[in-house]
Amino acid sequence: MIWLELLILLACILVGSRVGGVGLGTVAALGLFALVFFLGLPPSQPPVVVIGLIVSVVSAAATMQAAGGLDYLVGLADGFLRARPRLITILAPLVCYVFTLFAGSAHIVYAFLPVIAELSRKEGVRPERPISASVIAAHLAITASPVSAAVLILFAATAESGVRPGHILAILIPATLAGTLAAILSVFRKGPELADDPVFQERLKSGRIIAPEVRRLTGRDLLRARGSVALFALAALVAVVFGLFPSLRPAFPGDESDELVRLGTTQAVCLLMASVAALNSLFFGARPDAAIKGSIARAGVVAVVSILGITWLTNSFFEGNRAEILGAMERLIDAYPTAFVLALFVVSSLLLSQAASAAALVPAGLALGLPVPLLVAMFPAANGMFFLPVYSIEVSAMSFDQTGTTRIGRFVLNHSFMRPGLVGVGVSVAVGAALSAVIL
């Protein structure tokens, strides 16, 4: 039964990507309907937390666009990148890596994806290049962040071995940074230039997108635009601070005890970004009707529908077959300990979470006698969520790229994130192994 369910999952991705737009989500929802009503697969909970996060971030970015903030950013980038537009392919992933490293959550890149897409499009750079590398950079940073749940699980599991967190970070941060740089290089000249891309040209001719042009701001419009950008940047920085210093987040009594529970990072980002949207409307002239009609809001709707369908379908498939999948991975590790790297990759591609993958497999690896230095070196392999293009960040990235260059290929697996993902993870593990041999 699991193979039939997997076949339906892959068929939904293939057909949905051909339909385009919200089709990825609606076709996936149809597939989930078939699995639930005809094959008896119990559905998981819908991904309401992720959807709420995307709605709040899109609201902030859309109102910033309505206030002229995106035009202001494009104007700044136009002056800086005009002679060297390819720099955005380098700078955008590094920014996403740093912010994710300190925030401890890759979901913070939702705030950057629409900006990266618009900046690269208006600078004539193929958006697929910086977008795909930025998504992979954010994934890799999670497995090196001292405040991410995945790395904290690794710290706890290896505590009795005498390996200190500082040693682990001294391996994982350089390794994943090297992986990020390798991912950037792998896509630096990928695909035809934007002006020569047939999909982009077809969309231009059909009127699905408008040829980019830089709007020059003056006077009061310029002040409002600057204010909206400053507010957006401040919210992103505050999110990073909340990730680094949890004690700054408010705490509330738990439902079943008097023990205080901290506000989660995801909830904090939701509140911050939703507040940015309100402040942009109140103080920086962002008209709600203009925000809704903007390109970011339209792309956000596509992202929400797509994530509702495809993420719900994927989560339901894994949760319904969790015991069988994890059991197979544990048997593989028992027979071939070095296959732990493959097990981490496969489980994370299905579970769509570095932390959940670490919690499921790291204790098993240690129990089976896997050396701690080898386990630490292999840890970046828990970034397989790009393999099937169903993770919320990948789906959002494709939705925000109006040019159609960031997309799923004809055979599902030949999508925009495959090359930088495999290169980034492979280099991270290789560099991690070299550093682990020296440090541990």
XYZ file of C-alpha atoms in Angstrom, residues 27-287:
261
model
C -4.197 18.704 -7.331
C -2.392 17.642 -4.141
C -5.611 18.184 -2.180
C -7.399 15.942 -4.677
C -4.708 13.307 -4.153
C -5.121 13.526 -0.384
C -8.882 13.127 -0.823
C -8.272 9.906 -2.756
C -5.821 8.582 -0.157
C -8.161 9.339 2.741
C -11.496 8.221 1.291
C -10.413 5.315 -0.908
C -7.171 3.977 0.607
C -7.913 4.695 4.263
C -4.871 6.889 4.961
C -5.510 8.990 8.098
C -4.915 12.686 7.347
C -2.478 14.672 9.454
C -3.284 18.105 10.800
C -3.296 20.795 8.077
C -0.179 23.024 8.136
C -1.940 25.991 9.698
C 1.147 27.275 11.544
C 3.190 27.534 8.359
C 0.279 29.091 6.489
C -0.192 31.651 9.256
C 3.490 32.507 9.087
C 3.390 32.965 5.317
C 0.250 35.104 5.472
C 1.821 37.423 8.045
C 5.117 37.720 6.149
C 3.357 38.268 2.824
C 1.169 40.927 4.458
C 4.261 42.768 5.664
C 6.050 42.502 2.315
C 2.937 43.417 0.322
C 2.275 46.552 2.369
C 5.949 47.470 2.075
C 5.535 47.157 -1.685
C 2.396 49.308 -1.576
C 4.287 51.943 0.430
C 6.987 52.068 -2.240
C 9.531 50.142 -0.191
C 10.216 47.575 -2.866
C 10.770 50.314 -5.457
C 13.174 51.962 -3.028
C 15.103 48.706 -2.555
C 15.197 48.159 -6.301
C 16.537 51.692 -6.756
C 19.303 51.029 -4.241
C 20.126 47.698 -5.813
C 20.017 49.195 -9.298
C 22.807 51.594 -8.420
C 24.866 48.966 -6.622
C 24.294 46.023 -8.946
C 24.092 47.721 -12.332
C 27.746 46.993 -13.142
C 27.728 43.637 -11.320
C 24.156 42.242 -11.227
C 25.394 38.689 -10.629
C 26.360 39.697 -7.084
C 22.765 39.131 -5.992
C 23.310 35.402 -6.580
C 26.105 35.532 -3.996
C 24.767 38.051 -1.496
C 21.166 36.813 -1.180
C 22.066 33.251 -0.065
C 24.686 34.525 2.379
C 22.160 36.917 3.945
C 19.635 34.081 4.279
C 22.309 31.829 5.810
C 23.324 34.404 8.433
C 19.762 35.327 9.420
C 18.738 31.669 9.698
C 21.886 30.785 11.650
C 21.059 33.328 14.338
C 17.265 33.016 14.268
C 17.256 29.219 14.461
C 14.367 28.954 11.994
C 14.529 28.754 8.211
C 11.052 30.242 8.001
C 12.590 33.680 8.409
C 13.549 33.523 4.714
C 9.897 33.976 3.781
C 10.575 37.649 4.432
C 13.408 37.716 1.890
C 12.105 35.533 -0.948
C 9.739 38.083 -2.555
C 12.402 40.772 -2.342
C 15.034 38.491 -3.904
C 12.610 37.529 -6.682
C 11.745 41.129 -7.552
C 15.291 42.476 -7.279
C 16.759 39.791 -9.500
C 13.948 40.120 -12.053
C 14.357 43.884 -12.308
C 18.132 43.561 -12.562
C 17.767 41.063 -15.398
C 19.233 38.187 -13.375
C 17.613 34.769 -13.673
C 15.726 34.582 -10.317
C 16.168 30.817 -10.089
C 19.851 31.288 -9.272
C 19.675 33.429 -6.095
C 16.339 31.960 -4.994
C 17.361 28.295 -5.165
C 20.722 28.963 -3.509
C 19.041 31.052 -0.783
C 16.595 28.273 0.071
C 19.407 25.713 0.358
C 21.497 28.165 2.416
C 18.641 28.507 4.902
C 18.288 24.724 5.191
C 22.005 24.228 5.791
C 22.125 26.979 8.408
C 19.566 25.113 10.530
C 22.011 22.229 11.010
C 24.639 24.667 12.301
C 22.532 27.088 14.330
C 23.184 26.940 18.089
C 19.557 27.929 18.718
C 17.825 25.536 16.296
C 15.903 22.572 17.676
C 17.859 20.171 15.463
C 21.281 21.195 16.800
C 20.006 21.285 20.388
C 18.884 17.665 19.956
C 22.383 16.815 18.709
C 23.930 18.591 21.722
C 21.765 16.616 24.141
C 22.349 13.269 22.437
C 26.153 13.629 22.403
C 26.524 15.225 25.860
C 27.600 11.993 27.583
C 30.358 11.405 25.021
C 32.301 14.405 26.279
C 32.016 16.300 22.991
C 31.280 19.924 23.832
C 28.810 22.099 21.904
C 31.634 24.462 20.959
C 33.456 21.633 19.190
C 30.302 20.643 17.316
C 29.680 24.212 16.158
C 33.336 24.557 15.132
C 32.636 21.725 12.696
C 29.093 22.454 11.545
C 29.307 26.215 10.930
C 32.352 26.115 8.596
C 31.046 22.943 6.942
C 27.602 24.348 6.136
C 29.060 27.701 5.101
C 31.309 25.838 2.664
C 28.243 23.950 1.466
C 26.406 27.231 0.944
C 29.265 28.673 -1.117
C 29.395 25.482 -3.178
C 25.633 25.665 -3.762
C 26.011 29.273 -4.953
C 28.766 28.311 -7.388
C 26.695 25.401 -8.711
C 23.911 27.739 -9.895
C 25.943 30.870 -10.653
C 25.526 30.397 -14.406
C 22.682 27.891 -14.395
C 20.153 28.093 -17.223
C 19.772 30.710 -19.945
C 19.868 34.377 -19.051
C 16.487 35.829 -18.145
C 16.131 37.695 -21.442
C 16.694 34.417 -23.315
C 14.476 32.177 -21.177
C 11.523 30.883 -23.252
C 9.198 30.468 -20.261
C 9.782 34.060 -19.143
C 9.315 35.405 -22.672
C 6.074 33.448 -23.077
C 4.752 34.902 -19.825
C 5.687 38.403 -20.945
C 3.897 38.010 -24.276
C 0.791 36.534 -22.667
C 0.580 39.413 -20.183
C 0.893 37.153 -17.136
C 3.714 39.389 -15.916
C 4.636 42.969 -16.703
C 8.076 43.935 -17.958
C 10.043 45.265 -14.954
C 10.775 48.931 -14.619
C 12.354 50.947 -11.817
C 10.083 53.612 -10.313
C 11.940 56.672 -9.065
C 10.689 58.013 -5.739
C 10.886 61.613 -4.548
C 9.680 63.784 -1.677
C 7.097 62.325 0.653
C 6.885 59.077 -1.314
C 10.599 58.531 -0.760
C 10.281 59.116 2.991
C 7.410 56.648 3.242
C 9.310 54.060 1.251
C 12.390 54.414 3.437
C 10.266 54.109 6.560
C 8.579 50.922 5.358
C 11.938 49.328 4.479
C 13.456 50.320 7.830
C 10.446 48.879 9.654
C 10.641 45.612 7.719
C 14.385 45.297 8.373
C 13.899 46.075 12.069
C 11.288 43.333 12.388
C 13.663 40.819 10.782
C 16.444 41.818 13.191
C 14.119 41.568 16.197
C 13.161 38.060 15.058
C 16.851 37.124 15.091
C 17.277 38.602 18.581
C 14.273 36.610 19.821
C 15.886 33.460 18.420
C 19.217 34.168 20.107
C 17.745 35.253 23.452
C 14.549 33.300 24.240
C 14.249 35.056 27.607
C 13.228 38.225 25.751
C 10.079 36.520 24.484
C 7.049 36.718 26.814
C 6.104 33.649 28.840
C 2.672 32.415 29.916
C 1.348 29.723 32.288
C 0.897 26.325 30.636
C -2.527 24.757 30.093
C -1.981 21.907 32.542
C 0.539 23.399 34.975
C 1.795 26.664 36.383
C 5.099 26.282 34.553
C 5.750 29.201 32.239
C 5.865 28.506 28.501
C 7.798 30.855 26.226
C 6.241 32.327 23.122
C 7.582 30.329 20.172
C 9.863 31.875 17.574
C 7.348 31.185 14.810
C 4.565 32.896 16.753
C 6.837 35.847 17.462
C 7.660 36.242 13.758
C 3.949 36.063 12.889
C 3.125 38.832 15.345
C 6.073 40.973 14.249
C 5.275 40.768 10.554
C 1.541 41.267 10.989
C 2.334 44.362 13.062
C 4.640 45.629 10.303
C 1.750 45.338 7.853
C -0.472 47.386 10.154
C 2.171 50.064 10.759
C 2.870 50.362 7.034
C -0.812 51.079 6.475
C -1.123 53.493 9.394
C 2.063 55.533 9.004
C 3.664 54.917 5.612
C 0.788 55.293 3.181
C 0.367 51.641 2.206
C -3.189 51.414 0.858
